[in-house]
Structures are given as C-alpha cells and as structure tokens.
C-alpha cells in the first residue's frame, strides 16, 4: 500500500482494467503460496500410510514437514521488506521463483525426511515473501477507488491455490501433484515479467521516464500522468528534506497504534481456531455420517473458502473493513462454541451425539465461510494500510512474521492441547479468543475504507493536522508504501 496513493481528479479519464491485470498477475505468487499451504492435506495418506516415496515418514515427522513452511515464511518477512526497496518490487518477486523452484525440486525428488524438510522451508520462504511483496506491489499500483478490491486478490488467490491442490491431489499421487505445484511459480514468472514496476519505486529511484511509462501502462494514455508524477515527487522530496531515524519513526503515536492493531488482527486471525477447524474437517464429516470421503470433504471446504473470499473481495470497498471483521469473528465465536459443545458431549458419552452429527458440520461450514469473508483477507489488507511510508517496509513485515510464527505454534501444539484439556474445551478456548478479538476490533480498529494513507495517519494520531511520512537515510530510507497482506 502506498502512502503515495493518488486521488484521481474528478472526471479524470483513467483505465482500471490494466490495474486489474497487473494485480492478478502479482497474485499469481499468492496462488503458488496457496499450493504450499494446501499441499499437506492430500499428501499425508500417500507419504505416511503408503510410504509412496520409499522411505518411512512418521506422523510426527510429517507434522514437521507440514509446519516447516511457516518457519521459512516467518524468517523471510522482515528481510524481504528491506530487499524490496533495494532492487524493486518487480525484480524481487521474479527472483522468488528461484527458491520456489529449488524447494519443489527437493520435495519432488526427496530421498529422506531432512531433504523434504529443507524443500518445505524453501517454498515457505517464497510463499511468505509473496505475503509481503504482492500486496505491497498491488497497493502501489492501485487507484484509491479500487484499492480494497485489488488488495483482496491476494487472499482470494491463496484460497484458490489451496482448493486447486485439494482437487488435483484427490486424483493424482504425491509426486505428480508436487510437479504440478512446481510449474505454477514458473508460469507466474513468465506472466509477471511483462508487468510494469511500481511507479512509486521508480520515482524514489529518480527514474522519472520509466515511472511515466508505468503510470501510462496502468492508467491509460488519456490519464494525466504529470499530475500523479508531480504529487509523488513532491511527497518524496518532503521525505528527503525531513529525514528521521527508523527508531524515532517507530515511536510515533500513529506507528505504535498501527503496530498494535495489525499485530492484534494477526493474533486473533490465528487464535480464532481456523487451523483446528481445518484439522478436524475429516472427523467432523465422518461424525455426521454424510458418506462423504475425506478427500471430497476437503474439496467442499476449499470451495466454500474461495466463494466467501470472492464475496469479500467484491464488497470490501463498499461495506468497509470493520463490518467484515466484526460480523466474521462474531459468528466464528458462536460456531466454535457449538463445535466445543458437540465434542465435549461426545467425549463424555458418544451416545449423546448420535443425532447431532449435523451440528458440527453446519458449524464448520459457517465458520469457514465467515473466516474467509472477513478475518481471512482483511487483516492482510489492513496491514499495509495502517503504516506510514517510512516504517511500512519494516513494521508491516513484523506483523507478517507474527502471523506465521503463531500459525506454527498453534499448528504444532493443537494436538497436545486437545489431549491435555479435551477437544471440546480446546474449541471453547478458541471461542474465548474470538470474543476478545471482537472487543479488540470494536474499540481499537479504525475504518480505512476510502481513506488515503495521510488520512489514516491523521486518524491514528488523533490529530486534524496532516502527517507527512518521513524516512531514515541510514537504514530503511524510502521503504515501501504499499497498501496491502494472508
């Protein structure tokens, strides 16, 4: 997201289609990241039970294989936030194809668990890096009127990637599935090669001619690119004229509030129980005696995720961020309470739940829909909207790192927690977090719909004066101002 988002003058004749094309191309990296996230679900049976690769993989080892990608993703968020300013948004994303390809190659031709673990860490690095770079790039190329929609493409493509793996994995073996997944980042690289670099990045590097070409590509020849260039240049000149250290910038009231809000949203996104619900999908469908096999059950869940995220993408710039978050986490807390009741009763006396098989499956479906509608995409979108330009490249990745580390911790400890306190009680714990998250959103999360970064900074500062973003000349100068993150 860019602090330099330009408001098009009234009546300005500019095109939106090229922006959609560029944003969708960038989101191809999110599609690849989605395949990484979804890969473990259809492969567990083949790798653990059937030993398809010819060497033993225990369930504990497989749990590490599944969660290793979150460690890679967490490790790369902050470094990639710095690299993207040094070599550009476009080149950074194109270079991410390399670890993607190497990682998938190690997985495809793995001869041991450590080899597969290294492969998963590498694809996790690429996937996590895209969680920073793709939303950042999209926010910087987007007009303010469609910033929310384009920013939501990232989470939409992640869910499509997950669904793709579920569907393909249902019909092919692990080796073939991994090869197919490896091709996706290569296709992304070919397509994205023809997209323009961010105009903001080009102006910060004093490449005015290339910035002009980029704006014309994105907005059309009839758009008054001179006005946008002048606006960007003026704001960058002001940044350079008023340099402050990153440490000072991080202590500003607006930055502190933005960090609290973005990290809080990431915290509640993970502690609402999404991974536990996904983990229990097979058991819930089996308990309901639907006759639907595990593979088809995960495909159904994937379809619901994509559908709800698509709806969220369409309405986020109309309804706003807060209403999506509040409605999402409110309903999710009720769903996990009901699932907790079901599993608590089942643990006490299985006969009590013989006629309640519908309860967990309905709760699961509604939970997935509401998560994908609000708390799935919106925290990543708002992550980039809340930070000023001089701290975005550092503070935004901090929030992303928080998300991935929490994903790792919760994924790895869920089974232990369930064994320690019970399945029902675990779901109730998630409900408690969701209720606290509802209070958090209601009192602390501002509405950013239709606001420029300057207006958002004013809101966070609690001031009516305009806040000029500044940047460090020694550490993170001219860091990304992207508008969006998964």
XYZ file of C-alpha atoms in Angstrom:
486
model
C 0.000 0.000 0.000
C 1.370 3.204 -0.703
C 1.473 6.281 1.297
C 1.606 7.923 -2.076
C -1.772 6.714 -3.262
C -3.025 9.419 -5.586
C -6.622 10.506 -5.660
C -7.646 10.832 -9.280
C -9.017 14.267 -10.087
C -12.753 14.464 -10.587
C -13.662 13.471 -14.107
C -10.192 12.121 -14.722
C -10.215 9.657 -17.591
C -8.213 6.643 -16.438
C -8.467 2.919 -17.059
C -8.991 0.287 -14.398
C -8.575 -2.894 -16.455
C -4.755 -2.720 -16.687
C -4.617 -2.355 -12.906
C -6.743 -5.486 -12.512
C -4.443 -7.351 -14.908
C -1.285 -6.301 -13.048
C -2.812 -7.090 -9.645
C -3.979 -10.531 -10.783
C -0.545 -11.223 -12.254
C 1.107 -10.310 -8.961
C -1.411 -12.504 -7.155
C -0.064 -15.440 -9.161
C 2.545 -15.615 -6.408
C -0.296 -15.959 -3.915
C -1.687 -18.841 -5.957
C 1.693 -20.544 -5.662
C 1.737 -19.829 -1.919
C -1.716 -21.377 -1.611
C -0.484 -24.619 -3.128
C 2.251 -24.706 -0.473
C -0.310 -24.248 2.307
C -2.695 -26.872 0.971
C -0.119 -29.490 -0.079
C -0.017 -31.394 3.235
C -3.718 -32.275 3.292
C -3.893 -34.525 0.203
C -0.357 -35.927 0.658
C -0.438 -37.255 4.211
C -2.002 -40.598 3.312
C 0.434 -41.249 0.454
C 3.558 -40.257 2.347
C 2.779 -41.617 5.821
C 0.484 -44.597 5.280
C 1.554 -45.835 1.865
C 5.198 -44.664 2.012
C 4.947 -43.604 -1.598
C 8.462 -42.175 -1.619
C 10.070 -45.397 -0.422
C 11.248 -44.171 2.982
C 9.397 -44.060 6.284
C 7.744 -40.819 7.354
C 6.176 -40.965 10.820
C 3.179 -38.830 11.706
C 5.385 -36.703 13.938
C 7.879 -36.197 11.093
C 5.049 -35.328 8.741
C 3.741 -32.736 11.194
C 7.168 -31.087 10.982
C 7.102 -31.321 7.200
C 3.710 -29.633 7.198
C 4.668 -26.830 9.574
C 8.235 -26.250 8.308
C 6.972 -23.862 5.657
C 5.627 -21.497 8.343
C 9.126 -21.196 9.810
C 10.547 -20.322 6.402
C 7.778 -17.776 5.879
C 8.333 -16.201 9.297
C 12.089 -15.920 8.740
C 11.822 -14.089 5.422
C 9.203 -11.390 6.097
C 11.492 -8.723 7.548
C 14.474 -9.289 5.169
C 12.181 -9.187 2.146
C 10.705 -5.895 3.366
C 14.178 -4.386 3.107
C 15.174 -6.115 -0.140
C 12.091 -4.938 -1.994
C 13.229 -1.344 -1.582
C 16.766 -2.054 -2.731
C 16.071 -3.862 -6.001
C 12.402 -3.103 -6.644
C 9.081 -4.815 -6.235
C 9.017 -6.494 -9.616
C 12.549 -7.910 -9.597
C 12.122 -9.182 -6.039
C 9.009 -11.146 -6.980
C 10.627 -12.545 -10.101
C 13.640 -13.716 -8.082
C 11.331 -15.546 -5.667
C 10.684 -18.047 -8.452
C 14.181 -19.459 -7.790
C 13.682 -20.676 -4.180
C 10.216 -21.830 -5.176
C 11.660 -23.987 -7.940
C 14.542 -25.319 -5.838
C 12.224 -26.104 -2.940
C 9.761 -28.016 -5.079
C 12.639 -29.878 -6.744
C 13.848 -31.081 -3.343
C 10.324 -32.195 -2.455
C 9.730 -33.925 -5.792
C 12.967 -35.929 -5.689
C 13.268 -36.253 -1.903
C 15.134 -39.308 -0.623
C 14.847 -38.536 3.090
C 12.824 -36.546 5.609
C 15.539 -33.861 6.046
C 15.598 -33.297 2.276
C 11.838 -32.831 2.259
C 12.047 -30.508 5.278
C 14.574 -28.282 3.513
C 12.339 -28.203 0.452
C 9.351 -27.163 2.567
C 11.358 -24.406 4.248
C 12.401 -23.047 0.832
C 8.885 -22.990 -0.600
C 7.800 -21.435 2.703
C 10.375 -18.688 2.226
C 8.967 -17.889 -1.209
C 5.368 -18.132 -0.049
C 5.998 -15.914 2.975
C 7.884 -13.382 0.877
C 4.941 -13.112 -1.500
C 2.741 -12.310 1.509
C 4.756 -9.090 1.811
C 5.673 -8.250 -1.778
C 2.471 -8.969 -3.704
C 0.152 -6.863 -1.502
C 2.802 -4.127 -1.384
C 3.084 -4.010 -5.172
C -0.682 -4.132 -5.637
C -1.253 -1.263 -3.233
C 1.265 0.925 -5.032
C -0.226 0.442 -8.484
C -3.887 0.727 -7.413
C -6.171 3.721 -7.679
C -7.777 4.606 -4.345
C -11.263 3.667 -5.540
C -10.326 0.034 -6.218
C -7.500 -0.410 -3.723
C -9.542 -2.667 -1.446
C -10.687 -4.932 -4.260
C -7.232 -5.314 -5.761
C -5.726 -5.781 -2.312
C -8.138 -8.638 -1.626
C -6.925 -10.520 -4.695
C -4.034 -11.863 -2.636
C -6.152 -13.814 -0.148
C -8.534 -14.872 -2.921
C -5.706 -16.422 -4.922
C -4.327 -18.116 -1.799
C -7.677 -19.868 -1.270
C -7.856 -20.790 -4.964
C -4.364 -22.296 -4.656
C -5.476 -24.357 -1.659
C -8.595 -25.555 -3.467
C -6.527 -26.386 -6.553
C -4.224 -28.642 -4.531
C -7.162 -30.311 -2.785
C -8.855 -31.058 -6.098
C -5.786 -32.179 -8.045
C -4.385 -34.107 -5.091
C -7.602 -36.097 -4.910
C -6.801 -37.692 -8.258
C -3.006 -37.936 -8.529
C -0.118 -39.220 -6.409
C 2.214 -37.023 -4.370
C 4.981 -36.999 -6.975
C 2.680 -35.787 -9.758
C 0.973 -33.241 -7.508
C 4.328 -31.768 -6.499
C 5.408 -31.421 -10.134
C 2.184 -29.595 -10.969
C 2.702 -27.267 -7.992
C 6.269 -26.564 -9.153
C 5.037 -25.395 -12.568
C 2.778 -22.661 -11.114
C 5.555 -20.266 -9.972
C 7.262 -20.712 -13.340
C 4.058 -19.656 -15.118
C 3.780 -16.723 -12.723
C 7.327 -15.635 -13.598
C 6.627 -15.655 -17.334
C 3.421 -13.620 -16.995
C 4.649 -11.147 -14.392
C 7.783 -10.422 -16.429
C 5.596 -8.287 -18.715
C 4.003 -6.249 -15.899
C 5.247 -2.734 -15.017
C 7.320 -1.831 -11.985
C 5.652 0.206 -9.241
C 5.602 3.923 -10.221
C 6.337 4.833 -6.609
C 9.504 2.758 -6.517
C 10.676 4.237 -9.819
C 10.132 7.799 -8.600
C 12.036 7.099 -5.380
C 14.941 5.955 -7.582
C 14.617 9.106 -9.763
C 13.673 7.036 -12.828
C 11.037 9.519 -13.959
C 10.877 8.305 -17.560
C 10.193 4.732 -16.537
C 7.720 5.935 -13.902
C 5.831 7.792 -16.618
C 5.698 4.656 -18.771
C 4.472 2.629 -15.805
C 1.661 5.081 -14.995
C 0.595 5.199 -18.641
C 0.504 1.397 -18.750
C -1.609 1.245 -15.600
C -3.922 4.219 -16.151
C -4.040 4.610 -19.927
C -2.716 7.272 -22.294
C -5.596 9.664 -21.574
C -4.742 9.863 -17.894
C -2.934 12.984 -16.680
C 0.227 11.239 -15.566
C 2.019 14.535 -14.995
C -0.249 15.349 -12.050
C 0.411 11.991 -10.397
C 4.140 12.225 -11.013
C 4.259 15.724 -9.572
C 2.364 14.589 -6.490
C 4.663 11.612 -5.931
C 7.778 13.692 -6.484
C 6.614 16.410 -4.109
C 5.929 13.968 -1.298
C 9.249 12.171 -1.836
C 11.095 15.494 -1.788
C 9.422 16.293 1.532
C 10.501 12.916 2.893
C 14.112 13.520 1.878
C 14.053 17.005 3.345
C 12.895 15.791 6.764
C 14.820 12.581 7.470
C 14.493 10.909 10.865
C 15.838 7.630 12.141
C 13.750 4.488 11.972
C 13.832 4.305 15.780
C 12.198 7.722 16.029
C 9.629 6.889 13.373
C 8.712 3.664 15.193
C 7.962 5.642 18.373
C 5.359 7.867 16.773
C 1.853 7.502 18.166
C 0.450 6.521 14.779
C 3.112 3.828 14.292
C 2.569 2.346 17.744
C -1.192 2.225 17.244
C -0.760 0.718 13.776
C 1.520 -1.982 15.194
C -0.952 -2.795 17.967
C -3.840 -3.012 15.517
C -2.069 -5.010 12.800
C -0.408 -7.448 15.202
C -3.671 -7.804 17.110
C -5.531 -8.690 13.928
C -2.873 -11.257 13.036
C -3.036 -12.705 16.562
C -6.802 -13.155 16.524
C -6.733 -14.443 12.938
C -4.691 -17.400 14.133
C -6.185 -17.895 17.624
C -9.787 -17.965 16.377
C -9.214 -21.664 15.665
C -9.029 -21.743 11.873
C -6.279 -24.368 11.803
C -8.104 -26.528 14.347
C -11.303 -26.382 12.332
C -9.449 -27.316 9.145
C -7.650 -30.080 11.076
C -10.993 -31.507 12.247
C -12.709 -31.325 8.857
C -12.358 -35.042 8.148
C -13.527 -36.056 11.637
C -16.500 -33.728 11.515
C -17.693 -35.018 8.152
C -17.197 -38.595 9.344
C -19.101 -37.954 12.587
C -22.048 -36.565 10.646
C -22.334 -39.841 8.720
C -22.629 -37.976 5.449
C -20.902 -40.715 3.485
C -18.566 -38.093 2.027
C -14.968 -39.295 1.939
C -12.153 -37.195 3.399
C -10.784 -36.008 0.043
C -14.158 -34.712 -1.120
C -14.773 -33.120 2.270
C -11.628 -31.008 1.955
C -12.613 -30.013 -1.584
C -16.008 -28.852 -0.301
C -14.281 -26.786 2.372
C -11.947 -25.317 -0.256
C -14.887 -24.321 -2.459
C -16.535 -22.557 0.486
C -13.306 -20.683 1.210
C -12.972 -19.463 -2.361
C -16.627 -18.475 -2.614
C -16.653 -16.485 0.624
C -13.341 -14.765 -0.175
C -14.693 -13.830 -3.596
C -17.732 -12.209 -1.969
C -15.471 -10.366 0.481
C -13.361 -9.084 -2.404
C -16.462 -7.704 -4.100
C -17.828 -5.852 -1.048
C -14.762 -4.749 0.933
C -14.740 -1.293 -0.699
C -18.495 -0.940 -0.240
C -19.166 -2.232 3.254
C -15.795 -1.361 4.771
C -13.246 -3.303 6.784
C -14.767 -3.054 10.273
C -18.145 -4.557 9.420
C -16.465 -7.529 7.742
C -14.219 -8.111 10.745
C -16.962 -7.708 13.354
C -19.513 -9.908 11.597
C -16.841 -12.502 10.818
C -15.429 -13.010 14.306
C -18.838 -12.759 15.996
C -20.241 -15.681 14.040
C -16.976 -17.651 14.280
C -17.068 -17.467 18.081
C -20.585 -18.951 18.082
C -19.516 -21.714 15.696
C -16.550 -22.789 17.829
C -18.760 -22.751 20.940
C -21.169 -25.139 19.205
C -18.354 -27.381 17.977
C -16.988 -27.392 21.511
C -20.372 -28.493 22.858
C -20.516 -31.332 20.340
C -17.042 -32.707 21.076
C -17.463 -32.220 24.829
C -20.650 -34.285 24.789
C -19.053 -36.861 22.510
C -16.104 -37.280 24.880
C -18.461 -37.666 27.844
C -20.862 -40.112 26.216
C -20.822 -40.795 22.447
C -24.490 -41.815 22.526
C -25.437 -38.216 23.342
C -24.284 -37.070 19.928
C -25.790 -39.808 17.772
C -28.451 -37.419 16.461
C -26.276 -34.306 16.485
C -23.995 -35.092 13.560
C -25.433 -32.114 11.698
C -24.322 -29.649 14.400
C -20.537 -29.726 13.866
C -20.791 -29.900 10.087
C -23.110 -26.880 9.892
C -20.905 -25.020 12.383
C -17.791 -25.892 10.390
C -19.266 -24.705 7.098
C -20.455 -21.406 8.573
C -17.122 -20.904 10.351
C -15.151 -21.396 7.130
C -17.424 -19.044 5.197
C -17.253 -16.290 7.813
C -13.484 -16.599 8.262
C -12.969 -16.299 4.517
C -15.438 -13.406 4.413
C -13.662 -11.258 6.999
C -10.816 -12.373 9.223
C -9.082 -14.256 6.420
C -8.446 -11.431 3.921
C -8.966 -8.179 5.856
C -6.023 -8.355 8.329
C -3.599 -8.702 5.404
C -5.286 -5.837 3.564
C -5.198 -3.538 6.595
C -1.613 -4.444 7.461
C -0.415 -2.300 4.587
C -2.984 0.461 5.011
C -2.067 1.350 8.595
C 1.636 2.186 8.362
C 3.265 5.399 7.163
C 5.655 5.165 4.243
C 8.859 5.383 6.264
C 8.064 2.395 8.504
C 5.909 0.248 6.241
C 8.774 -1.821 4.882
C 9.848 -2.689 8.434
C 6.664 -2.636 10.530
C 4.459 -4.438 8.000
C 6.738 -7.478 7.866
C 6.774 -7.563 11.686
C 3.030 -8.184 11.576
C 3.522 -10.809 8.876
C 6.202 -12.541 10.930
C 3.864 -12.568 13.927
C 1.206 -14.276 11.852
C 3.474 -17.037 10.570
C 5.017 -17.722 13.976
C 1.555 -18.017 15.534
C 0.497 -20.327 12.708
C 3.467 -22.559 13.500
C 2.862 -22.590 17.260
C -0.868 -23.290 17.009
C -0.477 -25.931 14.309
C 2.194 -27.761 16.302
C 0.517 -27.524 19.714
C -3.126 -28.131 18.805
C -2.997 -31.908 19.220
C -1.121 -31.551 22.533
C -3.668 -29.021 23.759
C -6.560 -31.276 22.750
C -5.019 -34.218 24.593
C -4.353 -32.105 27.690
C -7.725 -30.399 28.195
C -10.072 -32.127 25.726
C -11.372 -31.356 22.235
C -14.471 -29.519 23.407
C -12.543 -27.368 25.859
C -9.996 -26.529 23.160
C -12.719 -25.211 20.868
C -14.117 -23.184 23.769
C -10.673 -21.695 24.284
C -10.701 -20.569 20.656
C -14.160 -19.087 21.249
C -12.761 -17.080 24.139
C -10.026 -15.666 21.941
C -12.635 -14.755 19.304
C -14.773 -12.908 21.830
C -11.742 -10.931 22.993
C -10.949 -10.301 19.318
C -14.446 -8.901 18.801
C -13.896 -6.410 21.629
C -10.482 -5.564 20.171
C -11.910 -4.800 16.732
C -14.867 -2.838 18.090
C -12.785 -0.480 20.225
C -9.388 -0.306 18.514
C -9.658 -0.989 14.782
C -10.484 2.092 12.652
C -12.320 2.109 9.340
C -9.883 2.683 6.463
C -12.305 2.346 3.559
C -11.804 5.125 1.026
C -9.113 6.872 3.065
C -5.684 7.864 1.799
C -2.631 6.940 3.864
C -2.321 10.542 5.048
C -5.918 10.485 6.304
C -5.301 7.152 8.042
C -2.212 8.574 9.752
C -4.252 11.561 10.942
C -6.825 9.162 12.354
C -4.200 7.103 14.173
C -2.550 10.244 15.532
C -5.856 11.585 16.778
C -4.964 14.828 15.088
C -6.599 17.003 12.469
C -3.278 18.070 11.077
C -1.760 16.353 8.082
C 1.057 13.963 8.833
C 3.943 13.841 6.458
C 5.684 10.479 6.264
C 9.410 10.548 6.829
C 12.152 8.048 6.368
C 15.570 7.062 7.561
C 18.529 7.991 5.407
C 20.727 5.462 7.104
C 18.666 2.323 7.494
C 15.370 1.992 5.730
C 15.138 5.012 3.508
C 12.205 5.201 1.129
C 10.808 1.895 2.290
C 7.675 0.513 0.702
C 4.415 2.345 0.989
C 2.245 -0.473 -0.311
C -1.442 -0.587 0.526
C -1.801 -4.173 1.496
C -1.086 -8.978 3.172
C -2.856 -13.614 4.279
